[in-house]
PDB file of C-alpha atoms in Angstrom:
ATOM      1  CA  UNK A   1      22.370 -60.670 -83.994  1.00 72.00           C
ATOM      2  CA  UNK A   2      19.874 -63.107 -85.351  1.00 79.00           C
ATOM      3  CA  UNK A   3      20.355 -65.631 -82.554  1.00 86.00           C
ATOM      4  CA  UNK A   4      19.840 -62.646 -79.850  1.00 87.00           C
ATOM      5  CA  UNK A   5      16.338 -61.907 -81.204  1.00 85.00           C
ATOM      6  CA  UNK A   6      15.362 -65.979 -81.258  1.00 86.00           C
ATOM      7  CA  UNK A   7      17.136 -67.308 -77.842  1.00 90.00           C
ATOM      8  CA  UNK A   8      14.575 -65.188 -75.525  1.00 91.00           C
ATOM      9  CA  UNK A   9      11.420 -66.422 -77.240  1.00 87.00           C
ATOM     10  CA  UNK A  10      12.724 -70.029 -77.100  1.00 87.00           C
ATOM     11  CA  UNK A  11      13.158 -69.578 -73.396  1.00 92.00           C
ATOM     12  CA  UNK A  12       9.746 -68.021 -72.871  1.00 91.00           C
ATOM     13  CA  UNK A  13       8.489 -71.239 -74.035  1.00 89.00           C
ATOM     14  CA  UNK A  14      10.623 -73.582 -72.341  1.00 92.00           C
ATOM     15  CA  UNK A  15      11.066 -71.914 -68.678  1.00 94.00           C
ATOM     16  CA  UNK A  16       7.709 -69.289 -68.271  1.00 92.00           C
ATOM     17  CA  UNK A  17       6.907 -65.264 -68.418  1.00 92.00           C
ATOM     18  CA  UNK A  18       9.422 -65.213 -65.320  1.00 93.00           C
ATOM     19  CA  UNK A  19      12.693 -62.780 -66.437  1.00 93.00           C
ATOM     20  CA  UNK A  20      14.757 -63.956 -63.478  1.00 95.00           C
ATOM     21  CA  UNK A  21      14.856 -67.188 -65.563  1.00 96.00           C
ATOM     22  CA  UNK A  22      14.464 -65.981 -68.624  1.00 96.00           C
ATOM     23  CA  UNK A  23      17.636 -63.584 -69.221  1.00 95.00           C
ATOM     24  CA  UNK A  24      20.095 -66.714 -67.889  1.00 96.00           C
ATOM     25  CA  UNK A  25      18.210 -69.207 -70.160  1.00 96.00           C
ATOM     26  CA  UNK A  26      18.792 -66.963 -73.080  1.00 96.00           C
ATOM     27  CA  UNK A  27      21.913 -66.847 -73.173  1.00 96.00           C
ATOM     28  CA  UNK A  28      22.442 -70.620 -72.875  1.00 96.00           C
ATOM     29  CA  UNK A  29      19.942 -71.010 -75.535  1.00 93.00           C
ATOM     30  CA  UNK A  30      22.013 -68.698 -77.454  1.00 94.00           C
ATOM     31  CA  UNK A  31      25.371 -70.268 -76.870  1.00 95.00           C
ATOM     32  CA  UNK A  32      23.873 -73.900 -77.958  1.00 94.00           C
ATOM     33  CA  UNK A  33      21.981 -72.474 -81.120  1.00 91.00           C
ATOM     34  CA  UNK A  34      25.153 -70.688 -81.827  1.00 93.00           C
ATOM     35  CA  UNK A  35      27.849 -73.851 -81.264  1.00 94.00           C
ATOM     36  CA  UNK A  36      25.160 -76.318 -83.066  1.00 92.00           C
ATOM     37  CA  UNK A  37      25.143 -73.898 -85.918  1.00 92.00           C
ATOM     38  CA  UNK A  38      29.164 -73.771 -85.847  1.00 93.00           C
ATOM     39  CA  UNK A  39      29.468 -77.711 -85.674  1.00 94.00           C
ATOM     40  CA  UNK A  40      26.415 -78.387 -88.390  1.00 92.00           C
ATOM     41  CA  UNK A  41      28.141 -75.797 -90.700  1.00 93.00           C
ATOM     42  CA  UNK A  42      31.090 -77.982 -90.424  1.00 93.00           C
ATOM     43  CA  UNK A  43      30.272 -80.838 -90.536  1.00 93.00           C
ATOM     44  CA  UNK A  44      27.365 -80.594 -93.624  1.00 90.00           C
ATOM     45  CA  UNK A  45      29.610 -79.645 -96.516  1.00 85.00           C
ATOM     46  CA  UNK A  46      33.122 -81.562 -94.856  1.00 80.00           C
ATOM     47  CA  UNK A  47      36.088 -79.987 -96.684  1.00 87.00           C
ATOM     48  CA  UNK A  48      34.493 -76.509 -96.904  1.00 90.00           C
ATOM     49  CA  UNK A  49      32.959 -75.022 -94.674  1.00 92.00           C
ATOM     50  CA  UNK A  50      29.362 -72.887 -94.235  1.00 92.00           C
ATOM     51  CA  UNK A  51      29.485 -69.596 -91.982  1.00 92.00           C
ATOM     52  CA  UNK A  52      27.660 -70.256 -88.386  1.00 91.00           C
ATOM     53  CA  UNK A  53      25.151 -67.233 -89.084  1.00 89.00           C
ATOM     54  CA  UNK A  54      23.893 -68.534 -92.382  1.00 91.00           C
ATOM     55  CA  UNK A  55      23.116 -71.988 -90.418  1.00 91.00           C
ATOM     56  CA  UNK A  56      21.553 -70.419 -87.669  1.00 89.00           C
ATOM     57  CA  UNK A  57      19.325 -68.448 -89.918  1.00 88.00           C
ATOM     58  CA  UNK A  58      18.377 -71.644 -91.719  1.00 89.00           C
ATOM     59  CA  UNK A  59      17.665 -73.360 -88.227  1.00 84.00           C
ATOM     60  CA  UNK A  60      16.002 -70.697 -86.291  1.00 83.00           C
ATOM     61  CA  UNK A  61      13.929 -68.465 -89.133  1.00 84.00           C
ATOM     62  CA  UNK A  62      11.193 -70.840 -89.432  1.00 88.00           C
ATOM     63  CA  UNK A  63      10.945 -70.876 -85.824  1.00 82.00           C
ATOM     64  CA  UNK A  64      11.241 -66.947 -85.571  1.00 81.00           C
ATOM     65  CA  UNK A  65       8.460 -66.584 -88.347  1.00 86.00           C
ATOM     66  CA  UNK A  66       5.919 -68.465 -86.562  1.00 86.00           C
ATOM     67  CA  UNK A  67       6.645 -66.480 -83.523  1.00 79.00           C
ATOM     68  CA  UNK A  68       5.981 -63.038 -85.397  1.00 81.00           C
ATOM     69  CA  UNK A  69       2.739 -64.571 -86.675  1.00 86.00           C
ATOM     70  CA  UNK A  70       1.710 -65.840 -83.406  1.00 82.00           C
ATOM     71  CA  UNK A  71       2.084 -62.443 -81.640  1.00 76.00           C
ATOM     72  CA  UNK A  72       0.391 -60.962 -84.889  1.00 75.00           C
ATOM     73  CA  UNK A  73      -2.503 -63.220 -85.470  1.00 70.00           C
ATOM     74  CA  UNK A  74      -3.090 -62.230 -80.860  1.00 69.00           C
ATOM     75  CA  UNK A  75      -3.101 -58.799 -81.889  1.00 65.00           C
ATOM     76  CA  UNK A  76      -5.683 -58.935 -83.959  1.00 55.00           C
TER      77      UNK A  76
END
């Protein structure tokens, strides 16, 4: 769930305010967040492993944070 709320914002910034790209670049952007996620927490701690969702939330909730104070510090 936490890489569907962070894949649209990252393609507002990389392809424009235009949906008809926006919707197919968020799901790409979703599908490589989620598979980089899969392969780092793999690959990090080698004979265990770390869930995909606990590495995506360590990757994208910076990035997510600063968006939700960007949109809050324009509201104000």
């Amino acid at each position: 769930a936490f890489v569907g709320l962070v894949a649209p914002h990252i393609a507002r910034l990389l392809v424009g305010p235009d949906y008809r790209w926006i919707l197919p670049y968020s799901g790409l952007y979703a599908a490589i967040l989620l598979l980089g996620a899969d392969v780092l927490g793999r690959v990090v701690v080698a004979p265990s492993e770390i869930a995909a969702g606990i590495v995506a939330l360590l990757l994208g909730g910076p990035f997510f944070i600063a968006v939700v104070r960007k949109y809050r510090l324009s509201q104000l």
